[in-house]
Amino acid sequence: MHVAAVGVTVTLLGVCAAVPECWPPEVEQAGFLGTLMRLTEDVVAAASAVHGLGDPKPPVGVRPKVRVQARKRRLRPEALVARRDLLPDIAHVGPIVAAVREYNDFVSSWATDPRAHGDPKLASVLAYAGAHSTFATVVSTFEDHAAVTTVFAARMLLEEAARFTWLAQDLEDEDAFVQRSTRYFDEFRARKKKTIALFAGNGVTLAAATRLFRLPDSVVEGPETLSKGRQPLPSIDEMLLLMGAPYPEPGWLPVAYSLLSQVTHSTPIGLVHMARYRGGTLSAHDISPEMLALALDAACLGSARLLGMSALLLTQGSNEARQYALGLEERALAVHDRARLVHWLD
């Protein structure tokens, strides 16, 4: 809430400076912005009392490291068409929404207690519970003015599904699974250590920084030390390609992830897909059919992979979990078959 309040306020102030003509004339600007600043300060004060991060100080004499990584091109330039060749905007998501509702009904048709078969692995519990929660966000937001939240949630599901697919591939090879699990948790142990050090080096007390990463008492924590010769996780593109291997166009998932990222990072492409002109009136909370189709497609495919694989792991491969996983994949692919006729990526 601290970040959200500051982000909205700073964005509004920037827009007022950059394009003052956008300000509605019937609203008195100075009074509105003054109230906005006061309310933002109230949120910051209340939030700071909870998270305890205080007022970080900029590092002295330290130049930030900027990593630049070359990205492989996934889009084919020859697929671009001239404006005069564009078809009318007749894309319709009705059939996709109907398939998503069927998928959602099946999602809630079966559940398992993560602790019913002994002490579960934390990664499986997080994948199972997180997928349920994040997909519920998609279902509850895609039809109203919070559709941008749908895109955020779909991107999260796709990314985590790719990561979990990489982690849980070839479960029969126990040694390989242990090695991947070690890399998986080493990655997050390293990020945790780096983030705490970053906080502590920027004016935040070590106790406050450490408290943010403290797990509940019900979670049995593993070792905190990193493995010698630690290998970082593969890039998200590599994991998405692994997840997309069975598709006719294996490279479509990295493209899908990149397009969803356009919205989450508010790029010009993302903004174009989150605004529509109808009769000369701007609708700034409306999502394009193509982006909605892509978001619903990715949300179903991602949640199906996470829920299906984690359910199998949590129940030690029970027949009920196997049938549930197959049902999820079947219904998610039904959504995909309809969605790709709108977003055209696969």
Short mmCIF file of C-alpha atoms in Angstrom, two decimals:
data_model
loop_
_atom_site.label_atom_id
_atom_site.label_comp_id
_atom_site.label_asym_id
_atom_site.label_seq_id
_atom_site.Cartn_x
_atom_site.Cartn_y
_atom_site.Cartn_z
CA MET A 1 0.00 0.00 0.00
CA HIS A 2 2.94 2.31 0.69
CA VAL A 3 4.33 1.75 -2.82
CA ALA A 4 0.90 1.96 -4.45
CA ALA A 5 0.05 5.28 -2.79
CA VAL A 6 3.38 6.86 -3.65
CA GLY A 7 3.29 5.46 -7.19
CA VAL A 8 -0.18 6.84 -7.96
CA THR A 9 0.69 10.22 -6.47
CA VAL A 10 3.98 10.62 -8.31
CA THR A 11 2.39 9.48 -11.58
CA LEU A 12 -0.43 12.01 -11.25
CA LEU A 13 2.00 14.82 -10.44
CA GLY A 14 4.09 13.89 -13.48
CA VAL A 15 1.06 13.85 -15.78
CA CYS A 16 -0.01 17.27 -14.48
CA ALA A 17 3.42 18.65 -15.36
CA ALA A 18 3.77 16.90 -18.71
CA VAL A 19 0.25 17.32 -20.14
CA PRO A 20 -1.57 19.94 -18.05
CA GLU A 21 -4.32 20.15 -20.69
CA CYS A 22 -5.56 16.73 -19.53
CA TRP A 23 -6.69 18.13 -16.18
CA PRO A 24 -10.53 18.37 -16.00
CA PRO A 25 -11.45 22.06 -15.78
CA GLU A 26 -14.29 21.47 -13.31
CA VAL A 27 -11.81 20.22 -10.62
CA GLU A 28 -9.75 22.76 -8.70
CA GLN A 29 -6.21 21.42 -9.17
CA ALA A 30 -4.29 22.96 -6.26
CA GLY A 31 -6.80 21.81 -3.65
CA PHE A 32 -7.07 18.33 -5.14
CA LEU A 33 -3.31 17.80 -5.29
CA GLY A 34 -2.86 19.20 -1.79
CA THR A 35 -5.39 16.72 -0.39
CA LEU A 36 -3.75 13.95 -2.39
CA MET A 37 -0.34 14.71 -0.88
CA ARG A 38 -1.76 14.81 2.64
CA LEU A 39 -3.55 11.48 2.23
CA THR A 40 -0.43 9.91 0.71
CA GLU A 41 1.61 11.05 3.71
CA ASP A 42 -0.98 9.42 5.99
CA VAL A 43 -0.65 6.10 4.12
CA VAL A 44 3.16 6.29 4.22
CA ALA A 45 3.18 6.99 7.97
CA ALA A 46 0.76 4.14 8.71
CA ALA A 47 2.57 1.67 6.44
CA SER A 48 6.03 2.56 7.78
CA ALA A 49 4.86 1.74 11.30
CA VAL A 50 4.06 -1.79 10.11
CA HIS A 51 6.94 -2.69 7.78
CA GLY A 52 9.56 -0.71 9.71
CA LEU A 53 11.68 0.22 6.72
CA GLY A 54 11.95 3.82 7.82
CA ASP A 55 13.59 6.37 5.56
CA PRO A 56 16.33 4.63 3.52
CA LYS A 57 19.43 6.67 2.79
CA PRO A 58 21.10 6.53 -0.62
CA PRO A 59 24.38 4.57 -0.70
CA VAL A 60 27.50 6.71 -0.53
CA GLY A 61 30.25 6.19 -3.10
CA VAL A 62 28.70 3.03 -4.56
CA ARG A 63 27.84 2.88 -8.24
CA PRO A 64 24.84 0.66 -8.96
CA LYS A 65 25.50 -2.41 -11.09
CA VAL A 66 23.51 -2.53 -14.30
CA ARG A 67 23.23 -5.88 -16.01
CA VAL A 68 22.55 -5.89 -19.72
CA GLN A 69 21.51 -9.19 -21.24
CA ALA A 70 20.94 -9.64 -24.94
CA ARG A 71 17.47 -11.03 -25.67
CA LYS A 72 16.68 -13.39 -28.50
CA ARG A 73 14.18 -12.11 -31.03
CA ARG A 74 10.94 -14.07 -31.02
CA LEU A 75 8.77 -11.93 -33.29
CA ARG A 76 9.04 -12.40 -37.04
CA PRO A 77 9.16 -9.08 -38.93
CA GLU A 78 7.59 -10.63 -42.00
CA ALA A 79 4.39 -11.16 -39.97
CA LEU A 80 3.76 -7.39 -39.84
CA VAL A 81 1.05 -6.02 -42.10
CA ALA A 82 0.31 -2.57 -43.45
CA ARG A 83 -2.51 -0.56 -41.93
CA ARG A 84 -4.58 -0.81 -45.10
CA ASP A 85 -4.43 -4.61 -44.82
CA LEU A 86 -5.88 -4.74 -41.31
CA LEU A 87 -9.18 -6.52 -40.83
CA PRO A 88 -12.02 -4.78 -38.97
CA ASP A 89 -11.88 -5.09 -35.18
CA ILE A 90 -14.37 -7.93 -34.85
CA ALA A 91 -12.48 -10.07 -32.33
CA HIS A 92 -14.89 -11.42 -29.72
CA VAL A 93 -13.96 -13.04 -26.42
CA GLY A 94 -17.41 -14.49 -25.66
CA PRO A 95 -16.49 -18.10 -26.54
CA ILE A 96 -13.24 -17.76 -24.55
CA VAL A 97 -15.08 -16.52 -21.47
CA ALA A 98 -17.51 -19.46 -21.69
CA ALA A 99 -14.58 -21.91 -21.79
CA VAL A 100 -12.90 -20.10 -18.87
CA ARG A 101 -16.07 -20.50 -16.79
CA GLU A 102 -16.07 -24.23 -17.48
CA TYR A 103 -12.41 -24.39 -16.50
CA ASN A 104 -13.07 -22.41 -13.32
CA ASP A 105 -15.92 -24.77 -12.33
CA PHE A 106 -13.56 -27.70 -12.68
CA VAL A 107 -10.83 -25.94 -10.68
CA SER A 108 -13.15 -25.80 -7.67
CA SER A 109 -14.53 -29.33 -8.16
CA TRP A 110 -11.75 -31.04 -6.19
CA ALA A 111 -9.26 -30.03 -3.51
CA THR A 112 -6.73 -31.68 -1.24
CA ASP A 113 -5.38 -30.88 2.19
CA PRO A 114 -1.65 -30.22 1.71
CA ARG A 115 -0.91 -31.97 5.03
CA ALA A 116 -3.10 -35.02 4.44
CA HIS A 117 -0.15 -37.10 3.20
CA GLY A 118 2.55 -36.09 5.68
CA ASP A 119 4.74 -33.01 5.80
CA PRO A 120 4.57 -31.42 2.34
CA LYS A 121 7.36 -29.69 0.47
CA LEU A 122 7.12 -25.92 0.73
CA ALA A 123 7.46 -25.43 -3.04
CA SER A 124 4.43 -27.67 -3.67
CA VAL A 125 2.29 -25.92 -1.06
CA LEU A 126 3.18 -22.49 -2.44
CA ALA A 127 2.43 -23.59 -6.01
CA TYR A 128 -0.92 -25.14 -5.05
CA ALA A 129 -2.20 -22.37 -2.78
CA GLY A 130 -0.74 -19.57 -4.88
CA ALA A 131 -2.31 -20.87 -8.09
CA HIS A 132 -5.75 -21.07 -6.46
CA SER A 133 -5.45 -17.54 -5.09
CA THR A 134 -4.03 -15.93 -8.23
CA PHE A 135 -6.49 -17.61 -10.59
CA ALA A 136 -9.36 -16.49 -8.34
CA THR A 137 -8.04 -12.95 -8.85
CA VAL A 138 -8.25 -13.42 -12.62
CA VAL A 139 -11.83 -14.69 -12.47
CA SER A 140 -12.98 -11.84 -10.22
CA THR A 141 -11.39 -8.99 -12.21
CA PHE A 142 -11.45 -9.64 -15.95
CA GLU A 143 -15.02 -8.37 -16.49
CA ASP A 144 -14.79 -5.07 -14.64
CA HIS A 145 -12.59 -1.98 -14.53
CA ALA A 146 -9.82 -3.94 -12.79
CA ALA A 147 -8.96 -5.89 -15.96
CA VAL A 148 -5.35 -4.70 -15.71
CA THR A 149 -5.14 -6.86 -12.58
CA THR A 150 -6.09 -9.84 -14.74
CA VAL A 151 -3.01 -9.26 -16.91
CA PHE A 152 -0.74 -8.95 -13.86
CA ALA A 153 -2.12 -12.17 -12.38
CA ALA A 154 -1.93 -14.06 -15.69
CA ARG A 155 1.72 -13.09 -16.09
CA MET A 156 2.45 -14.29 -12.55
CA LEU A 157 0.77 -17.64 -13.22
CA LEU A 158 2.64 -18.14 -16.49
CA GLU A 159 6.01 -17.29 -14.97
CA GLU A 160 5.53 -19.51 -11.92
CA ALA A 161 4.20 -22.36 -14.06
CA ALA A 162 7.32 -22.22 -16.23
CA ARG A 163 9.53 -22.23 -13.15
CA PHE A 164 7.61 -25.12 -11.57
CA THR A 165 7.67 -27.07 -14.85
CA TRP A 166 11.46 -26.79 -14.88
CA LEU A 167 11.66 -27.79 -11.22
CA ALA A 168 9.38 -30.82 -11.42
CA GLN A 169 10.37 -32.27 -14.80
CA ASP A 170 11.41 -35.96 -14.79
CA LEU A 171 10.27 -36.67 -11.23
CA GLU A 172 11.38 -40.28 -11.73
CA ASP A 173 15.02 -39.13 -11.68
CA GLU A 174 15.28 -38.38 -7.96
CA ASP A 175 18.91 -37.20 -8.07
CA ALA A 176 18.17 -34.69 -10.82
CA PHE A 177 15.10 -33.47 -8.94
CA VAL A 178 17.16 -32.94 -5.78
CA GLN A 179 19.77 -30.99 -7.77
CA ARG A 180 17.13 -28.76 -9.36
CA SER A 181 15.43 -28.25 -5.99
CA THR A 182 18.76 -27.18 -4.51
CA ARG A 183 19.27 -24.67 -7.34
CA TYR A 184 15.67 -23.47 -6.91
CA PHE A 185 15.98 -22.71 -3.20
CA ASP A 186 19.58 -21.50 -3.50
CA GLU A 187 18.29 -18.85 -5.89
CA PHE A 188 15.83 -17.50 -3.36
CA ARG A 189 18.24 -17.83 -0.45
CA ALA A 190 20.71 -15.74 -2.45
CA ARG A 191 18.04 -13.14 -3.28
CA LYS A 192 16.97 -12.98 0.35
CA LYS A 193 20.54 -12.46 1.54
CA LYS A 194 21.21 -9.81 -1.12
CA THR A 195 17.98 -7.92 -0.39
CA ILE A 196 18.55 -7.84 3.37
CA ALA A 197 22.07 -6.56 2.78
CA LEU A 198 20.72 -3.92 0.38
CA PHE A 199 18.21 -2.72 2.97
CA ALA A 200 20.79 -2.70 5.74
CA GLY A 201 23.21 -0.75 3.55
CA ASN A 202 20.63 1.92 2.80
CA GLY A 203 19.64 3.10 6.25
CA VAL A 204 17.16 0.31 7.19
CA THR A 205 17.80 -1.49 10.45
CA LEU A 206 18.95 -5.08 10.07
CA ALA A 207 16.18 -6.27 12.42
CA ALA A 208 13.45 -4.63 10.31
CA ALA A 209 14.88 -6.00 7.06
CA THR A 210 15.21 -9.52 8.50
CA ARG A 211 11.67 -9.45 9.91
CA LEU A 212 10.20 -8.99 6.42
CA PHE A 213 11.60 -12.37 5.35
CA ARG A 214 10.71 -14.32 8.48
CA LEU A 215 8.54 -17.34 7.66
CA PRO A 216 5.58 -18.44 9.81
CA ASP A 217 6.29 -20.81 12.70
CA SER A 218 4.41 -23.57 10.84
CA VAL A 219 7.07 -23.63 8.10
CA VAL A 220 10.13 -25.80 8.70
CA GLU A 221 13.01 -23.78 7.30
CA GLY A 222 15.84 -25.48 5.48
CA PRO A 223 19.52 -24.55 5.54
CA GLU A 224 20.36 -20.89 5.09
CA THR A 225 23.81 -21.50 3.62
CA LEU A 226 24.27 -21.45 -0.14
CA SER A 227 25.72 -24.42 -1.99
CA LYS A 228 29.30 -24.14 -3.14
CA GLY A 229 29.54 -23.39 -6.83
CA ARG A 230 25.89 -22.36 -6.89
CA GLN A 231 24.27 -22.34 -10.32
CA PRO A 232 21.64 -19.66 -10.98
CA LEU A 233 18.25 -20.63 -12.30
CA PRO A 234 17.77 -20.72 -16.08
CA SER A 235 16.36 -17.58 -17.65
CA ILE A 236 12.59 -17.21 -17.82
CA ASP A 237 12.80 -17.57 -21.61
CA GLU A 238 14.52 -20.96 -21.27
CA MET A 239 11.90 -22.19 -18.82
CA LEU A 240 9.04 -20.91 -20.99
CA LEU A 241 10.50 -22.72 -24.00
CA LEU A 242 10.58 -25.93 -21.96
CA MET A 243 6.96 -25.45 -20.96
CA GLY A 244 6.00 -24.65 -24.56
CA ALA A 245 7.76 -27.64 -26.12
CA PRO A 246 4.53 -29.59 -26.89
CA TYR A 247 2.92 -26.68 -28.79
CA PRO A 248 3.04 -26.25 -32.58
CA GLU A 249 4.91 -22.96 -31.98
CA PRO A 250 7.18 -23.66 -28.94
CA GLY A 251 8.38 -20.06 -28.93
CA TRP A 252 4.94 -18.58 -28.45
CA LEU A 253 5.09 -18.63 -24.65
CA PRO A 254 8.10 -16.26 -24.44
CA VAL A 255 6.24 -13.92 -26.81
CA ALA A 256 3.08 -14.20 -24.69
CA TYR A 257 5.05 -13.44 -21.54
CA SER A 258 6.68 -10.44 -23.22
CA LEU A 259 3.33 -9.04 -24.36
CA LEU A 260 1.78 -9.45 -20.91
CA SER A 261 4.85 -7.67 -19.55
CA GLN A 262 4.06 -4.69 -21.78
CA VAL A 263 0.99 -4.06 -19.64
CA THR A 264 2.66 -4.68 -16.29
CA HIS A 265 5.46 -2.26 -17.22
CA SER A 266 3.11 0.35 -18.76
CA THR A 267 4.92 0.49 -22.11
CA PRO A 268 3.26 2.20 -25.10
CA ILE A 269 2.21 -1.20 -26.45
CA GLY A 270 0.71 -2.11 -23.07
CA LEU A 271 -1.15 1.18 -22.77
CA VAL A 272 -2.61 0.80 -26.27
CA HIS A 273 -4.08 -2.56 -25.23
CA MET A 274 -5.57 -1.09 -22.05
CA ALA A 275 -7.46 1.84 -23.63
CA ARG A 276 -10.17 1.99 -26.30
CA TYR A 277 -11.76 4.83 -28.25
CA ARG A 278 -15.48 4.43 -28.89
CA GLY A 279 -17.33 7.21 -30.63
CA GLY A 280 -14.50 9.62 -29.91
CA THR A 281 -14.59 8.89 -26.16
CA LEU A 282 -11.55 7.43 -24.42
CA SER A 283 -12.24 4.43 -22.19
CA ALA A 284 -9.06 4.19 -20.15
CA HIS A 285 -10.00 1.05 -18.21
CA ASP A 286 -10.94 -1.15 -21.17
CA ILE A 287 -8.79 -4.07 -22.29
CA SER A 288 -8.43 -5.06 -25.94
CA PRO A 289 -9.91 -8.41 -27.01
CA GLU A 290 -6.44 -9.62 -28.02
CA MET A 291 -4.86 -8.86 -24.64
CA LEU A 292 -7.82 -10.26 -22.71
CA ALA A 293 -7.72 -13.44 -24.78
CA LEU A 294 -4.00 -13.77 -24.13
CA ALA A 295 -4.36 -13.08 -20.40
CA LEU A 296 -7.18 -15.63 -19.95
CA ASP A 297 -5.29 -18.18 -22.04
CA ALA A 298 -2.07 -17.76 -20.03
CA ALA A 299 -3.95 -17.78 -16.72
CA CYS A 300 -5.68 -21.07 -17.48
CA LEU A 301 -2.57 -22.77 -18.90
CA GLY A 302 -0.40 -21.55 -16.02
CA SER A 303 -2.82 -22.42 -13.24
CA ALA A 304 -3.56 -25.83 -14.78
CA ARG A 305 0.13 -26.69 -14.75
CA LEU A 306 0.65 -25.42 -11.20
CA LEU A 307 -2.47 -26.98 -9.70
CA GLY A 308 -2.07 -30.29 -11.52
CA MET A 309 1.61 -30.87 -10.76
CA SER A 310 1.45 -29.62 -7.17
CA ALA A 311 -1.64 -31.75 -6.46
CA LEU A 312 0.21 -34.83 -7.72
CA LEU A 313 3.21 -34.01 -5.54
CA LEU A 314 1.10 -33.28 -2.46
CA THR A 315 -0.91 -36.52 -2.75
CA GLN A 316 2.04 -38.69 -3.79
CA GLY A 317 0.53 -39.29 -7.22
CA SER A 318 -2.96 -40.34 -6.14
CA ASN A 319 -5.48 -41.35 -8.80
CA GLU A 320 -7.80 -38.47 -7.80
CA ALA A 321 -4.99 -35.96 -8.33
CA ARG A 322 -4.07 -37.58 -11.64
CA GLN A 323 -7.62 -37.28 -12.95
CA TYR A 324 -7.79 -33.71 -11.66
CA ALA A 325 -4.55 -32.78 -13.43
CA LEU A 326 -5.74 -34.31 -16.70
CA GLY A 327 -9.09 -32.53 -16.42
CA LEU A 328 -7.37 -29.21 -15.82
CA GLU A 329 -5.10 -29.61 -18.84
CA GLU A 330 -8.02 -30.67 -21.05
CA ARG A 331 -10.14 -27.65 -20.13
CA ALA A 332 -7.21 -25.21 -20.25
CA LEU A 333 -6.41 -26.41 -23.78
CA ALA A 334 -10.06 -25.86 -24.72
CA VAL A 335 -9.60 -22.23 -23.62
CA HIS A 336 -6.36 -22.07 -25.64
CA ASP A 337 -8.01 -23.39 -28.80
CA ARG A 338 -10.53 -20.55 -28.68
CA ALA A 339 -8.13 -17.85 -27.45
CA ARG A 340 -5.54 -18.35 -30.17
CA LEU A 341 -8.17 -17.43 -32.77
CA VAL A 342 -8.10 -13.97 -31.16
CA HIS A 343 -4.49 -13.44 -30.12
CA TRP A 344 -3.00 -15.56 -32.96
CA LEU A 345 0.26 -16.43 -31.17
CA ASP A 346 0.21 -20.22 -31.47
#
